[in-house]
XYZ file of C-alpha atoms in Angstrom:
567
model
C 0.032 -0.001 0.004
C 3.007 2.296 -0.296
C 1.589 4.013 -3.350
C -1.528 4.921 -1.463
C 0.581 6.583 1.224
C 2.473 8.560 -1.457
C -0.713 9.923 -2.841
C -2.542 10.611 0.464
C -1.697 14.347 0.303
C -3.900 14.795 -2.725
C -7.163 13.491 -1.121
C -8.657 14.015 2.316
C -8.698 11.140 4.771
C -10.267 12.566 7.865
C -13.941 12.872 8.852
C -14.892 16.570 8.788
C -17.843 18.862 9.292
C -18.877 20.460 5.973
C -19.442 24.168 5.838
C -20.726 25.787 2.659
C -18.345 28.724 2.027
C -19.417 32.139 0.635
C -17.401 33.591 -2.257
C -17.304 37.342 -2.477
C -15.847 37.728 -5.976
C -17.957 39.705 -8.480
C -18.371 39.066 -12.173
C -19.299 41.264 -15.060
C -22.952 40.210 -15.310
C -25.340 38.006 -13.397
C -26.437 34.871 -15.132
C -29.604 32.744 -14.506
C -28.927 29.505 -12.721
C -30.583 27.028 -10.426
C -27.956 26.290 -7.790
C -26.483 28.883 -5.506
C -23.216 28.272 -3.685
C -22.195 31.895 -3.301
C -23.492 35.091 -1.757
C -27.118 35.834 -2.575
C -26.107 39.361 -3.590
C -24.051 38.122 -6.499
C -26.496 35.860 -8.316
C -30.246 35.916 -8.615
C -31.071 32.240 -8.651
C -32.730 29.375 -6.751
C -30.957 27.609 -3.901
C -30.011 23.963 -4.210
C -28.645 21.756 -1.502
C -24.999 20.831 -0.902
C -25.140 17.037 -0.551
C -21.906 17.071 1.451
C -23.880 18.472 4.344
C -26.251 15.531 4.479
C -26.002 12.334 6.492
C -24.274 9.858 4.119
C -25.102 6.990 6.484
C -28.808 7.463 5.929
C -29.994 6.001 2.617
C -32.391 8.017 0.445
C -36.051 7.126 0.568
C -36.127 6.497 -3.204
C -33.867 6.540 -6.242
C -35.677 5.960 -9.484
C -35.788 6.633 -13.214
C -39.032 7.184 -15.076
C -38.948 6.897 -18.896
C -41.571 8.592 -21.090
C -42.616 7.686 -24.598
C -40.034 8.425 -27.302
C -40.490 11.583 -29.388
C -39.060 13.072 -32.581
C -37.604 16.383 -31.447
C -36.165 18.319 -28.503
C -39.268 20.581 -28.384
C -41.549 17.553 -28.042
C -39.227 16.124 -25.343
C -39.369 19.470 -23.420
C -43.183 19.452 -23.454
C -43.204 15.803 -22.288
C -40.846 16.614 -19.368
C -42.922 19.667 -18.334
C -45.974 17.377 -18.177
C -44.109 14.720 -16.198
C -42.902 17.289 -13.657
C -46.500 18.547 -13.187
C -47.696 14.978 -12.720
C -44.957 14.339 -10.165
C -46.065 17.506 -8.307
C -49.719 16.285 -8.141
C -48.682 12.783 -7.101
C -45.445 13.212 -5.079
C -43.438 10.210 -3.783
C -44.130 9.654 -0.107
C -40.484 10.009 0.970
C -38.613 12.710 2.945
C -35.553 12.278 0.709
C -34.884 10.932 -2.743
C -33.694 11.436 -6.290
C -35.917 10.938 -9.384
C -34.784 11.102 -13.021
C -37.418 11.784 -15.649
C -36.219 11.000 -19.169
C -37.622 11.309 -22.724
C -35.877 9.396 -25.603
C -35.540 11.327 -28.871
C -35.511 9.346 -32.079
C -32.651 11.220 -33.707
C -29.003 11.809 -32.787
C -28.379 15.433 -31.815
C -25.046 16.689 -30.551
C -25.090 17.321 -26.807
C -22.686 20.173 -27.325
C -25.079 21.762 -29.867
C -27.894 21.533 -27.320
C -25.720 23.156 -24.632
C -24.764 25.956 -27.030
C -28.463 26.657 -27.530
C -28.912 27.211 -23.752
C -26.758 30.330 -23.952
C -25.326 31.040 -20.514
C -27.531 29.212 -18.033
C -25.285 28.291 -15.077
C -24.130 26.056 -13.658
C -23.357 23.938 -16.682
C -21.286 20.935 -17.597
C -20.286 18.856 -20.503
C -18.452 15.547 -20.812
C -17.750 13.687 -24.051
C -16.328 10.205 -24.086
C -13.216 9.356 -26.047
C -13.421 7.035 -28.996
C -11.448 3.914 -28.284
C -11.884 2.326 -31.652
C -8.901 0.112 -32.492
C -7.810 -0.361 -28.881
C -8.501 -3.471 -26.846
C -11.368 -3.249 -24.311
C -9.667 -4.603 -21.209
C -12.813 -4.118 -19.134
C -14.592 -6.686 -21.310
C -11.732 -9.096 -20.759
C -12.155 -8.610 -16.980
C -15.983 -8.700 -16.969
C -17.239 -9.970 -13.576
C -19.513 -12.976 -13.046
C -22.246 -10.799 -11.523
C -22.367 -8.519 -14.564
C -25.827 -9.118 -15.969
C -25.548 -6.334 -18.520
C -28.342 -4.121 -17.082
C -27.891 -0.653 -18.446
C -24.507 -1.437 -19.948
C -25.603 -1.224 -23.573
C -26.982 2.324 -23.156
C -23.905 3.341 -21.232
C -21.636 2.017 -23.866
C -23.582 3.847 -26.576
C -23.469 7.111 -24.661
C -21.389 9.613 -26.638
C -21.635 12.814 -24.639
C -23.649 14.609 -21.911
C -24.544 18.218 -21.388
C -26.172 19.590 -18.263
C -27.492 22.819 -16.809
C -28.516 23.615 -13.247
C -27.952 21.298 -10.341
C -30.417 18.963 -8.661
C -27.804 18.534 -5.945
C -24.174 19.708 -5.811
C -21.155 18.737 -3.759
C -18.461 21.218 -2.948
C -16.006 22.038 -0.150
C -12.781 23.914 0.308
C -11.245 20.992 2.104
C -9.786 18.063 0.115
C -12.091 15.462 -1.244
C -12.473 12.753 1.413
C -14.026 9.339 1.717
C -16.986 10.981 3.474
C -17.504 13.248 0.498
C -17.439 10.271 -1.810
C -20.081 8.486 0.301
C -22.176 11.648 0.223
C -22.131 11.533 -3.618
C -22.765 7.802 -3.657
C -25.895 8.346 -1.515
C -27.588 9.975 -4.507
C -26.533 7.303 -7.035
C -28.044 3.913 -7.798
C -27.166 0.889 -9.863
C -30.811 0.756 -10.949
C -30.636 4.293 -12.293
C -27.199 4.296 -13.986
C -27.653 7.550 -15.821
C -28.057 9.582 -12.585
C -24.461 10.803 -12.389
C -22.508 13.536 -10.589
C -20.233 15.362 -13.006
C -17.292 17.485 -11.809
C -13.658 17.519 -10.833
C -10.956 18.137 -8.188
C -7.952 20.385 -7.828
C -4.537 19.043 -8.742
C -3.333 19.924 -5.254
C -6.254 20.575 -2.958
C -3.968 21.764 -0.153
C -2.441 24.537 -2.293
C -3.611 28.190 -1.877
C -6.634 28.797 -4.104
C -6.140 31.805 -6.419
C -9.016 34.052 -7.164
C -9.918 32.613 -10.596
C -10.327 29.124 -9.084
C -12.231 30.137 -5.890
C -15.749 29.168 -7.147
C -14.566 25.573 -7.791
C -13.441 24.951 -4.242
C -11.199 21.915 -3.612
C -13.730 19.927 -5.550
C -17.057 20.522 -7.270
C -19.618 17.920 -8.510
C -23.211 18.268 -9.545
C -26.118 16.126 -10.705
C -27.546 18.311 -13.490
C -31.135 19.512 -13.193
C -31.748 19.289 -16.944
C -29.511 17.044 -19.041
C -29.142 16.149 -22.715
C -27.681 12.749 -23.549
C -26.274 12.019 -27.008
C -26.207 8.362 -27.968
C -25.083 6.620 -31.151
C -28.154 7.032 -33.296
C -30.506 8.708 -30.747
C -30.676 11.319 -27.934
C -32.445 11.846 -24.688
C -33.655 14.854 -22.629
C -33.828 14.320 -18.901
C -34.672 16.240 -15.721
C -33.597 15.179 -12.222
C -35.013 16.227 -8.837
C -33.226 15.582 -5.563
C -34.496 16.457 -2.129
C -33.716 15.882 1.542
C -35.953 17.371 4.167
C -33.122 17.201 6.723
C -31.207 19.687 4.537
C -34.273 21.993 4.400
C -34.632 21.222 0.679
C -37.980 19.580 0.117
C -39.486 17.946 -2.933
C -41.642 21.041 -3.337
C -38.506 23.171 -3.378
C -36.870 20.912 -5.935
C -39.914 20.942 -8.249
C -40.263 24.698 -8.072
C -36.517 25.170 -8.923
C -36.747 22.626 -11.783
C -39.797 24.389 -13.279
C -37.920 27.715 -13.235
C -35.060 26.074 -15.138
C -37.341 24.364 -17.632
C -38.815 27.824 -18.568
C -35.331 28.845 -19.679
C -34.558 25.712 -21.761
C -34.324 26.363 -25.484
C -35.598 23.594 -27.817
C -34.205 25.289 -30.961
C -30.918 23.524 -31.452
C -28.449 24.554 -34.186
C -25.502 22.579 -35.363
C -22.494 24.812 -34.708
C -19.101 24.135 -36.094
C -16.341 26.730 -36.540
C -12.971 26.554 -38.167
C -12.061 29.422 -35.893
C -13.728 31.402 -33.191
C -13.788 34.723 -35.033
C -11.643 36.449 -32.418
C -8.254 38.043 -32.662
C -5.429 37.686 -30.148
C -4.329 41.067 -28.650
C -1.657 39.631 -26.374
C -0.187 36.380 -25.079
C 1.901 36.110 -21.959
C 3.455 32.998 -20.313
C 3.960 32.133 -16.690
C 6.764 31.324 -16.269
C 8.439 33.271 -19.011
C 10.961 31.561 -21.235
C 13.729 33.230 -19.287
C 12.418 31.815 -15.984
C 11.496 28.410 -17.369
C 14.981 27.345 -18.442
C 16.520 27.783 -14.907
C 13.501 25.928 -13.444
C 14.217 22.897 -15.701
C 17.930 23.053 -14.844
C 17.049 23.111 -11.106
C 14.802 20.051 -11.559
C 17.546 18.246 -13.440
C 20.045 19.000 -10.678
C 17.679 17.449 -8.099
C 17.127 14.401 -10.206
C 20.883 13.911 -10.486
C 21.471 14.208 -6.699
C 22.228 10.911 -5.079
C 20.523 12.037 -1.928
C 17.273 12.610 -3.842
C 14.807 9.907 -4.847
C 13.229 12.181 -7.479
C 13.248 10.543 -10.959
C 10.698 12.771 -12.707
C 8.850 16.069 -12.144
C 6.243 17.663 -14.387
C 6.607 21.416 -14.747
C 3.616 23.350 -16.079
C 3.006 26.721 -17.747
C -0.026 28.875 -18.073
C -0.517 31.202 -21.000
C -2.790 34.202 -20.606
C -4.437 35.001 -23.955
C -6.266 38.340 -24.311
C -8.648 38.646 -27.312
C -10.561 41.430 -28.907
C -13.919 39.922 -27.952
C -14.971 37.391 -25.401
C -14.280 33.753 -26.211
C -17.357 31.530 -26.189
C -16.132 28.462 -24.223
C -18.703 26.122 -25.699
C -17.965 27.160 -29.310
C -14.243 26.743 -28.506
C -14.928 23.259 -27.181
C -16.974 22.403 -30.266
C -14.029 23.521 -32.483
C -11.674 21.314 -30.478
C -14.144 18.402 -30.689
C -14.180 18.666 -34.503
C -10.446 17.980 -34.622
C -10.950 14.377 -33.654
C -12.761 11.905 -31.385
C -9.650 10.464 -29.825
C -9.875 12.600 -26.725
C -12.251 13.567 -23.913
C -13.907 16.969 -24.110
C -15.162 18.581 -20.943
C -16.595 21.833 -19.603
C -17.155 22.487 -15.944
C -18.696 25.817 -14.849
C -20.115 26.336 -11.341
C -22.432 29.306 -10.709
C -20.804 32.645 -11.446
C -17.494 30.951 -12.318
C -15.183 30.893 -15.337
C -15.583 27.914 -17.622
C -12.974 25.220 -17.360
C -12.737 23.411 -20.646
C -10.408 20.740 -22.019
C -9.597 18.313 -24.806
C -7.597 15.679 -22.995
C -6.312 12.422 -24.467
C -5.579 10.861 -21.041
C -7.837 8.655 -19.010
C -7.333 8.485 -15.204
C -9.619 5.506 -14.747
C -12.869 3.954 -15.857
C -14.814 1.673 -13.575
C -17.605 -0.624 -14.664
C -18.826 -2.493 -11.590
C -15.662 -4.336 -10.355
C -13.618 -3.781 -13.478
C -11.267 -0.764 -13.547
C -8.845 0.374 -16.254
C -6.261 3.100 -16.574
C -3.494 3.912 -18.917
C 0.025 5.261 -19.226
C 0.540 8.162 -21.610
C 3.900 9.926 -21.770
C 6.529 11.365 -24.102
C 5.549 13.661 -26.945
C 6.355 14.184 -30.615
C 4.625 16.245 -33.321
C 2.794 14.566 -36.191
C 4.601 14.480 -39.533
C 3.575 16.564 -42.596
C 3.528 13.334 -44.658
C 2.958 9.664 -43.913
C 6.673 8.960 -44.421
C 7.795 11.773 -42.139
C 5.213 10.719 -39.530
C 6.660 7.223 -39.575
C 10.185 8.579 -39.083
C 9.040 10.665 -36.066
C 7.246 7.609 -34.631
C 10.422 5.520 -34.964
C 12.432 8.225 -33.184
C 9.883 8.241 -30.353
C 9.892 4.454 -30.031
C 13.673 4.205 -29.854
C 14.481 7.276 -27.695
C 16.013 6.167 -24.426
C 14.998 9.338 -22.689
C 11.346 8.945 -23.777
C 11.330 5.275 -22.908
C 12.533 6.206 -19.363
C 9.796 8.827 -18.996
C 7.167 6.376 -20.219
C 8.326 3.406 -18.222
C 8.260 5.496 -14.990
C 4.593 6.318 -15.639
C 3.539 2.736 -16.659
C 5.243 0.916 -13.843
C 3.972 3.349 -11.206
C 0.369 2.984 -12.349
C 0.791 -0.804 -12.405
C 2.059 -0.743 -8.816
C -0.845 1.348 -7.679
C -3.436 -0.862 -9.362
C -1.886 -3.850 -7.719
C -2.463 -2.269 -4.366
C -6.268 -2.242 -4.871
C -6.889 -5.062 -7.451
C -6.591 -8.850 -7.385
C -5.393 -9.039 -10.921
C -3.699 -6.484 -13.200
C -3.291 -6.805 -17.008
C -0.924 -4.560 -19.097
C -1.712 -4.597 -22.815
C 0.218 -3.625 -24.840
C 3.467 -2.963 -22.946
C 4.281 -0.006 -25.184
C 2.866 1.379 -28.381
C 2.432 4.775 -30.063
C -0.849 6.633 -29.815
C -1.447 9.236 -32.537
C -3.612 12.354 -32.035
C -4.387 15.162 -34.464
C -1.301 17.191 -33.706
C 0.892 15.005 -31.461
C 1.848 11.413 -30.755
C 2.681 9.704 -27.480
C 3.987 6.402 -26.046
C 0.940 4.530 -24.636
C -0.154 1.457 -22.733
C -3.409 0.213 -21.152
C -3.680 -1.306 -17.692
C -6.735 -2.995 -16.118
C -7.617 -4.822 -12.885
C -10.401 -6.311 -10.846
C -11.403 -4.478 -7.712
C -11.846 -6.539 -4.563
C -14.938 -4.522 -3.696
C -17.059 -1.846 -5.456
C -16.659 0.346 -2.401
C -12.874 0.551 -3.253
C -13.753 3.223 -5.872
C -12.431 6.032 -3.572
C -9.181 4.056 -3.254
C -8.849 4.186 -7.048
C -8.675 8.032 -6.861
C -6.393 7.873 -3.788
C -4.053 5.460 -5.608
C -4.009 6.909 -9.161
C -4.101 10.664 -8.647
C -1.747 12.230 -9.356
C -0.067 10.048 -11.980
C 3.620 10.561 -12.728
C 2.456 11.878 -16.120
C 1.177 15.131 -14.502
C 3.167 15.320 -11.205
C 6.298 13.170 -11.082
C 7.790 10.423 -9.000
C 7.827 10.065 -6.109
C 4.608 12.039 -5.988
C 5.148 13.899 -2.732
C 8.742 14.953 -3.570
C 7.605 16.054 -7.034
C 4.700 18.005 -5.474
C 6.964 19.856 -3.135
C 9.273 20.837 -5.991
C 6.310 21.957 -8.105
C 5.064 24.048 -5.209
C 8.531 25.665 -4.901
C 9.066 26.303 -8.586
C 5.629 27.103 -10.059
C 4.384 30.612 -9.327
C 0.732 30.052 -10.329
C -2.199 27.962 -9.160
C -2.880 24.928 -11.304
C -6.461 24.756 -9.942
C -8.158 21.786 -11.653
C -5.567 21.625 -14.417
C -4.118 18.064 -14.257
C -6.770 17.110 -11.728
C -9.417 14.357 -12.118
C -12.385 15.453 -14.325
C -15.312 13.158 -15.009
C -18.309 11.602 -13.260
C -19.418 9.159 -10.561
C -22.331 6.821 -11.408
C -24.189 3.964 -9.779
C -22.828 1.354 -12.167
C -20.015 3.085 -13.825
C -17.602 5.998 -13.160
C -15.044 7.540 -15.512
C -12.404 10.230 -15.053
C -10.064 11.916 -17.447
C -6.965 13.836 -16.469
C -7.596 17.590 -16.891
C -4.686 18.375 -19.171
C -4.752 20.217 -22.528
C -7.143 22.620 -20.826
C -8.077 26.275 -20.428
C -9.980 28.540 -18.052
C -12.187 30.975 -19.933
C -13.213 34.200 -18.244
C -15.471 37.008 -19.471
C -13.409 40.145 -20.159
C -10.204 38.353 -19.217
C -9.598 36.057 -22.193
C -8.291 32.612 -21.262
C -5.566 30.863 -19.293
C -4.268 27.928 -21.308
C -2.378 25.220 -19.342
C 0.263 22.700 -20.426
C 3.097 20.715 -18.817
C 6.050 18.566 -19.708
C 7.815 15.796 -17.850
C 11.412 16.462 -16.780
C 13.660 13.414 -16.478
C 17.363 12.780 -16.808
C 18.262 13.853 -20.298
C 15.602 16.534 -20.704
C 16.572 19.659 -22.627
C 14.979 23.040 -21.621
C 14.614 24.204 -25.310
C 12.915 20.917 -26.290
C 10.601 21.096 -23.297
C 9.638 24.743 -24.010
C 8.851 23.768 -27.635
C 6.731 20.870 -26.362
C 4.651 23.271 -24.322
C 3.968 25.360 -27.393
C 3.003 22.230 -29.346
C 0.596 21.124 -26.584
C -1.290 24.454 -26.513
C -1.352 24.739 -30.281
C -4.806 23.097 -30.538
C -6.182 26.034 -28.517
C -4.161 28.886 -30.048
C -4.573 27.882 -33.717
C -8.359 28.237 -33.479
C -8.188 31.842 -32.252
C -5.406 33.141 -34.489
C -7.469 33.433 -37.669
C -10.994 34.629 -38.325
C -13.361 32.428 -40.288
C -17.028 32.191 -41.057
C -19.485 30.394 -38.789
C -21.805 27.794 -40.125
C -25.205 27.304 -38.467
C -27.729 24.635 -39.468
C -31.016 24.008 -37.701
C -31.282 20.340 -36.755
C -34.759 20.104 -35.238
């Protein structure tokens, strides 16, 4: 269990009393929302309950999903949901606590990100798009458990992406995410309602000082969306979720009233939006650290790695790049542009009430759990794609045969294997090493999977796997201390776990290749590189530029926007 001890700093372990904190930061304009975590004077919106303040030892009275008849369009689905909410109000479940999901299938596939774009700026909002794993072995299938009867698995596997607005219940604290917090979230989830999920994320280092731009996110933030749009392969679904707990002074009547307010704001006119660029111009771009400060930081890290008295073998040094544009960047349109580059990555957006939008296009999975099966992956070392197939093959060969890159990758793979062994009965590594090609870059890659001893070990997955050596270093605690000493900015949720908890399945990506988008302040774009023996400061700086290029390329040139009504 040594690896768990190494990672204990990054998650909370003690029982604690939860206190909802007030945030005093002001923003340019109030936005309608359905969950209030901050001061009432900042946002005019309905209160929702913080599930962390409930008694996680007391089960909910009910957790259920009600499915309506399938319809042909989002507008028909909205009407059906409004009727279903009214019916629930007239015939309420006889429980003092519960969670109910009302869902309407739609007989056409509509992009969840297009639906979210149509909702303008209703907050809070979230988006999570699964990565396409076509061509890679499904190790979870190989490790399928005997008690897997397949209930709900087909719809889960067909789920492409999810967009949500409002929060039926949220979970947030300024203290690190603890086992009690996980149990508080699990209280609102059920294996019989697998699509009731809590979407959110955690800070890279929850003990670090929170800078002003990251304050609304706390140490962690999760929410079960009030209104949710699910995109499946070949179909879609509109859903509404109500959660209540009389002990938290949030009754079913409160939940219904808040949901009805949100439903009045939902737009059923969905347009397909794809942009080759965002139509904005860059006025300035500044890096922290600067190039002049980054080179000495890399040299300092290399000196520590060389010291015989130090156990440090790798440290990941990050950079943030502040981009100021002539007009505000639309975070959802930016995400749609990134999504159009390719499906071989997770796309995500997380935006608590009154907060900036944290978006990302990350290739890296932290873990996926399906009942007792859990899989992770090692992803490290970076090269650009070639301009021609022949040149691309040359670069791939250089990546495969580089001793420095093999060292960096091996550190990551073996560390993840060791951590999975601490919580699993059996661990499979397949393949040992290959090259994974993305739109602009290629990496060394391997998959790892194991069988959990108990489904309640899910919290231990996070404790064991976050942070991976790919975003922190090895040993984790020594690398964290060096990062804290060298880096002069707050990573926030950059490189932290981003994803969802569900009753049957949970999945988290690593929040890299990401940006924080603020009104009037442009965007902060984050990237990092792994420093090991043999690293070169110039090459590492160039790698940072390469990693943020997917963001910067889309805002450097103006192009026309194409809109097409799809319902």
